[in-house]
Short mmCIF file of C-alpha atoms in Angstrom, two decimals:
data_model
loop_
_atom_site.label_atom_id
_atom_site.label_comp_id
_atom_site.label_asym_id
_atom_site.label_seq_id
_atom_site.Cartn_x
_atom_site.Cartn_y
_atom_site.Cartn_z
CA UNK X 1 -6.63 -7.93 4.01
CA UNK X 2 -3.88 -5.59 2.80
CA UNK X 3 -1.71 -7.96 0.73
CA UNK X 4 -2.46 -8.58 -2.79
CA UNK X 5 -1.12 -10.89 -5.51
CA UNK X 6 -1.77 -11.00 -9.22
CA UNK X 7 -1.88 -14.20 -11.21
CA UNK X 8 -1.09 -14.16 -14.96
CA UNK X 9 -2.75 -17.46 -16.10
CA UNK X 10 -5.49 -19.49 -14.46
CA UNK X 11 -4.49 -23.12 -14.99
CA UNK X 12 -4.04 -25.87 -12.35
CA UNK X 13 -0.93 -24.48 -10.77
CA UNK X 14 -2.31 -20.94 -10.48
CA UNK X 15 -5.48 -22.35 -8.73
CA UNK X 16 -3.42 -24.47 -6.38
CA UNK X 17 -1.24 -21.45 -5.44
CA UNK X 18 -4.33 -19.27 -5.09
CA UNK X 19 -6.08 -21.75 -2.84
CA UNK X 20 -3.04 -21.52 -0.64
CA UNK X 21 -2.47 -17.76 -0.80
CA UNK X 22 -6.13 -16.60 -0.61
CA UNK X 23 -6.13 -16.86 3.19
CA UNK X 24 -3.51 -14.06 3.39
CA UNK X 25 -3.90 -12.30 0.13
CA UNK X 26 -6.46 -10.68 -2.05
CA UNK X 27 -6.43 -12.33 -5.44
CA UNK X 28 -6.33 -10.78 -8.92
CA UNK X 29 -6.25 -13.02 -12.10
CA UNK X 30 -5.37 -12.07 -15.55
CA UNK X 31 -6.77 -14.40 -18.19
CA UNK X 32 -7.79 -14.77 -21.86
CA UNK X 33 -11.47 -15.12 -21.31
CA UNK X 34 -14.04 -14.05 -18.82
CA UNK X 35 -15.41 -17.57 -18.71
CA UNK X 36 -12.15 -19.11 -17.72
CA UNK X 37 -11.63 -16.46 -14.95
CA UNK X 38 -15.18 -17.02 -13.71
CA UNK X 39 -14.51 -20.83 -13.45
CA UNK X 40 -11.33 -19.84 -11.58
CA UNK X 41 -13.33 -17.76 -9.21
CA UNK X 42 -15.93 -20.56 -8.66
CA UNK X 43 -13.20 -23.14 -8.03
CA UNK X 44 -11.61 -20.79 -5.49
CA UNK X 45 -14.95 -20.00 -3.75
CA UNK X 46 -13.99 -16.40 -2.83
CA UNK X 47 -14.56 -13.16 -4.78
CA UNK X 48 -11.53 -12.09 -6.91
CA UNK X 49 -10.54 -9.29 -9.25
CA UNK X 50 -10.71 -10.63 -12.93
CA UNK X 51 -8.81 -8.76 -15.68
CA UNK X 52 -8.58 -9.74 -19.33
CA UNK X 53 -5.20 -9.32 -21.09
CA UNK X 54 -6.50 -6.54 -23.11
CA UNK X 55 -6.76 -4.47 -19.90
CA UNK X 56 -4.01 -5.93 -18.14
CA UNK X 57 -1.59 -3.76 -15.88
CA UNK X 58 1.08 -5.18 -13.75
CA UNK X 59 2.48 -1.72 -12.68
CA UNK X 60 4.03 -2.05 -9.04
CA UNK X 61 2.23 -5.42 -8.46
CA UNK X 62 3.47 -8.66 -7.08
CA UNK X 63 2.91 -11.06 -9.96
CA UNK X 64 2.97 -14.78 -10.17
CA UNK X 65 3.40 -15.92 -13.77
CA UNK X 66 1.56 -19.20 -14.25
CA UNK X 67 1.32 -19.45 -18.17
CA UNK X 68 2.65 -22.28 -20.21
CA UNK X 69 6.41 -21.76 -20.97
CA UNK X 70 5.69 -21.83 -24.81
CA UNK X 71 3.36 -18.82 -24.29
CA UNK X 72 5.69 -16.39 -22.57
CA UNK X 73 6.62 -14.50 -25.77
CA UNK X 74 2.95 -14.18 -26.54
CA UNK X 75 1.83 -12.86 -23.19
CA UNK X 76 4.68 -10.58 -22.30
CA UNK X 77 3.67 -7.76 -24.75
CA UNK X 78 0.19 -7.78 -23.28
CA UNK X 79 1.36 -7.00 -19.67
CA UNK X 80 1.61 -3.13 -19.35
CA UNK X 81 3.70 -1.47 -16.81
CA UNK X 82 6.64 -2.58 -14.69
CA UNK X 83 5.94 -4.94 -11.89
CA UNK X 84 7.28 -4.72 -8.38
CA UNK X 85 8.19 -8.40 -8.32
CA UNK X 86 7.66 -11.08 -10.98
CA UNK X 87 7.64 -14.59 -9.59
CA UNK X 88 7.51 -17.34 -12.19
CA UNK X 89 6.51 -20.87 -11.92
CA UNK X 90 7.46 -21.81 -15.55
CA UNK X 91 9.57 -24.86 -15.64
CA UNK X 92 12.86 -24.52 -17.63
CA UNK X 93 12.37 -20.71 -18.29
CA UNK X 94 15.42 -18.65 -17.14
CA UNK X 95 15.63 -15.42 -15.27
CA UNK X 96 16.96 -13.89 -18.46
CA UNK X 97 13.96 -14.97 -20.53
CA UNK X 98 11.65 -13.50 -17.82
CA UNK X 99 13.10 -10.10 -18.57
CA UNK X 100 10.62 -10.03 -21.65
CA UNK X 101 8.29 -8.91 -18.85
CA UNK X 102 9.31 -5.63 -17.13
CA UNK X 103 9.80 -5.93 -13.41
CA UNK X 104 12.29 -4.45 -10.72
CA UNK X 105 12.85 -7.95 -9.30
CA UNK X 106 12.70 -11.35 -10.55
CA UNK X 107 12.42 -14.74 -8.96
CA UNK X 108 11.77 -18.24 -10.26
CA UNK X 109 9.72 -20.46 -7.93
CA UNK X 110 8.94 -24.26 -8.27
CA UNK X 111 6.17 -25.17 -5.98
CA UNK X 112 4.09 -28.27 -6.44
CA UNK X 113 0.44 -29.07 -6.42
CA UNK X 114 0.36 -29.71 -2.62
CA UNK X 115 0.21 -25.85 -2.56
CA UNK X 116 -3.60 -26.09 -2.37
CA UNK X 117 -3.34 -28.03 0.89
CA UNK X 118 -0.71 -25.68 2.31
CA UNK X 119 1.92 -28.36 1.95
CA UNK X 120 4.00 -27.42 -1.11
CA UNK X 121 7.76 -27.83 -1.26
CA UNK X 122 8.89 -24.80 -3.17
CA UNK X 123 12.30 -24.11 -4.55
CA UNK X 124 13.39 -20.57 -5.25
CA UNK X 125 16.15 -18.62 -7.00
CA UNK X 126 16.47 -15.08 -8.22
CA UNK X 127 17.36 -11.62 -6.92
CA UNK X 128 18.96 -12.04 -3.39
CA UNK X 129 17.48 -8.66 -2.42
CA UNK X 130 14.02 -10.26 -2.32
CA UNK X 131 14.89 -13.64 -1.05
CA UNK X 132 13.42 -13.05 2.40
CA UNK X 133 10.19 -11.68 0.92
CA UNK X 134 10.02 -14.65 -1.59
CA UNK X 135 10.44 -17.24 1.13
CA UNK X 136 7.88 -15.48 3.39
CA UNK X 137 5.26 -15.48 0.53
CA UNK X 138 5.79 -19.07 -0.43
CA UNK X 139 5.96 -20.17 3.10
CA UNK X 140 2.24 -19.49 3.28
CA UNK X 141 1.65 -22.57 1.12
CA UNK X 142 4.34 -24.95 2.64
CA UNK X 143 7.92 -25.18 3.03
CA UNK X 144 10.72 -23.34 0.89
CA UNK X 145 14.27 -23.77 -0.05
CA UNK X 146 16.27 -20.89 -1.53
CA UNK X 147 18.96 -22.17 -3.97
CA UNK X 148 21.97 -20.66 -5.42
CA UNK X 149 21.77 -21.29 -9.11
CA UNK X 150 19.29 -21.81 -11.76
CA UNK X 151 20.87 -25.32 -12.44
CA UNK X 152 19.96 -26.27 -8.91
CA UNK X 153 16.43 -25.06 -9.53
CA UNK X 154 15.93 -27.26 -12.48
CA UNK X 155 17.17 -30.34 -10.64
CA UNK X 156 14.84 -29.31 -7.76
CA UNK X 157 11.95 -29.10 -10.44
CA UNK X 158 12.69 -32.69 -11.48
CA UNK X 159 12.50 -33.91 -7.79
CA UNK X 160 10.00 -31.76 -5.90
CA UNK X 161 8.13 -30.17 -8.64
CA UNK X 162 7.47 -33.35 -10.76
CA UNK X 163 7.74 -35.66 -7.67
CA UNK X 164 3.92 -35.66 -6.84
CA UNK X 165 3.32 -37.39 -10.27
CA UNK X 166 6.02 -40.10 -9.50
CA UNK X 167 4.56 -40.79 -5.86
CA UNK X 168 1.11 -40.95 -7.39
CA UNK X 169 2.38 -43.62 -9.77
CA UNK X 170 3.75 -45.60 -6.76
CA UNK X 171 0.60 -45.07 -4.95
CA UNK X 172 -1.59 -46.34 -7.62
CA UNK X 173 0.64 -49.33 -8.34
CA UNK X 174 0.79 -50.42 -4.71
CA UNK X 175 -3.16 -50.36 -4.61
CA UNK X 176 -3.33 -52.28 -7.90
CA UNK X 177 -1.03 -54.99 -6.34
CA UNK X 178 -3.03 -55.29 -3.29
CA UNK X 179 -6.21 -55.55 -5.38
CA UNK X 180 -4.51 -58.25 -7.62
CA UNK X 181 -3.77 -60.30 -4.43
CA UNK X 182 -7.56 -60.09 -3.51
CA UNK X 183 -8.00 -56.87 -1.45
CA UNK X 184 -11.00 -54.61 -2.19
CA UNK X 185 -10.10 -51.45 -3.90
CA UNK X 186 -11.69 -49.20 -1.32
CA UNK X 187 -9.69 -50.87 1.32
CA UNK X 188 -6.41 -50.74 -0.51
CA UNK X 189 -6.98 -46.97 -1.03
CA UNK X 190 -7.54 -46.43 2.79
CA UNK X 191 -4.42 -48.31 3.59
CA UNK X 192 -2.41 -46.52 0.94
CA UNK X 193 -3.49 -43.01 2.16
CA UNK X 194 -2.70 -44.05 5.85
CA UNK X 195 0.64 -45.45 4.54
CA UNK X 196 1.62 -42.14 2.89
CA UNK X 197 0.43 -40.07 5.74
CA UNK X 198 2.56 -41.83 8.34
CA UNK X 199 5.47 -42.09 6.13
CA UNK X 200 5.53 -38.49 5.41
CA UNK X 201 5.93 -37.66 9.15
CA UNK X 202 8.63 -40.25 9.64
CA UNK X 203 10.80 -39.22 6.77
CA UNK X 204 11.09 -35.68 8.24
CA UNK X 205 13.37 -37.05 10.96
CA UNK X 206 14.79 -40.26 9.69
CA UNK X 207 16.99 -41.16 6.80
CA UNK X 208 15.18 -43.41 4.25
CA UNK X 209 17.83 -46.00 4.47
CA UNK X 210 17.30 -46.31 8.19
CA UNK X 211 13.53 -46.38 7.69
CA UNK X 212 14.00 -49.31 5.20
CA UNK X 213 16.27 -51.28 7.46
CA UNK X 214 13.93 -50.75 10.49
CA UNK X 215 11.05 -52.50 8.46
CA UNK X 216 13.10 -55.30 6.85
CA UNK X 217 13.42 -58.43 8.98
CA UNK X 218 15.72 -61.30 7.99
CA UNK X 219 13.86 -63.44 5.53
CA UNK X 220 10.59 -61.46 6.06
CA UNK X 221 7.80 -60.22 3.87
CA UNK X 222 9.42 -56.87 3.41
CA UNK X 223 12.63 -58.33 2.27
CA UNK X 224 10.88 -60.50 -0.26
CA UNK X 225 8.95 -57.41 -1.54
CA UNK X 226 12.05 -55.25 -1.52
CA UNK X 227 13.88 -57.81 -3.59
CA UNK X 228 11.07 -57.70 -6.13
CA UNK X 229 11.51 -53.92 -6.36
CA UNK X 230 15.18 -54.15 -6.87
CA UNK X 231 14.64 -56.92 -9.64
CA UNK X 232 12.22 -54.43 -11.29
CA UNK X 233 14.90 -51.70 -11.25
CA UNK X 234 12.66 -49.35 -9.24
CA UNK X 235 15.65 -47.45 -7.75
CA UNK X 236 17.24 -46.98 -11.25
CA UNK X 237 13.75 -46.01 -12.65
CA UNK X 238 13.39 -43.17 -10.01
CA UNK X 239 16.98 -41.98 -10.53
CA UNK X 240 16.27 -41.99 -14.32
CA UNK X 241 13.08 -40.00 -13.93
CA UNK X 242 15.15 -37.21 -12.19
CA UNK X 243 17.61 -37.25 -14.91
CA UNK X 244 15.09 -37.26 -17.76
CA UNK X 245 13.07 -34.35 -16.17
CA UNK X 246 16.18 -32.32 -15.51
CA UNK X 247 17.29 -32.83 -19.10
CA UNK X 248 13.77 -31.81 -20.29
CA UNK X 249 13.98 -28.66 -18.23
CA UNK X 250 17.37 -27.68 -19.87
CA UNK X 251 15.89 -28.34 -23.36
CA UNK X 252 13.03 -25.87 -22.70
CA UNK X 253 15.27 -22.93 -22.22
#
């Protein structure tokens, strides 16, 4: 395996990405403690290169920065050398701010936790000269979309980056509703998972409004449930979730 990638940070997103990329890349992780990197290696279930910050060099490496945004200024001085490419998954952290770490090229990426299943929806922005390479890298863990501005990436973060949490809330709530009406919890979970799997395929080719209309019969059960969702302002709540997440991304810069 000739390709290699270096992760700076070993949290949940780094692990999700590494699970997707380890099929095509050798993995190095740079972390604070040996124990945390050992746990990362155990979770990944393959042998990796583990480097403490005190010994860290990123010279000519392809690096994915996965630390908390607030820790960027602390971590940057510890990374010696000039990277070939610095990919950052730090929400709300601008390309300009990333220049605290030396690199020939910079790219902001916003994958989501589906990366570990090879099904991430990753938004990208940065140096156009590396766009093709960035897309090829992140397509190993799912679908990608190259955007034209950092504003667009921050909006994409609110939608595709944070979206799994929103959908998880919907999934849990639907199961809770079914249980409240008398369905066994295990059966509700099986039905919900089947629902999301099938819907995921349908939404690839059909507009959501058309899907809704195809299910909703006049005076039927779906119409009754849909009316309850509108009464609960679910549509407005979803739109406000995007607004709040985007506003937070802007505040973090």
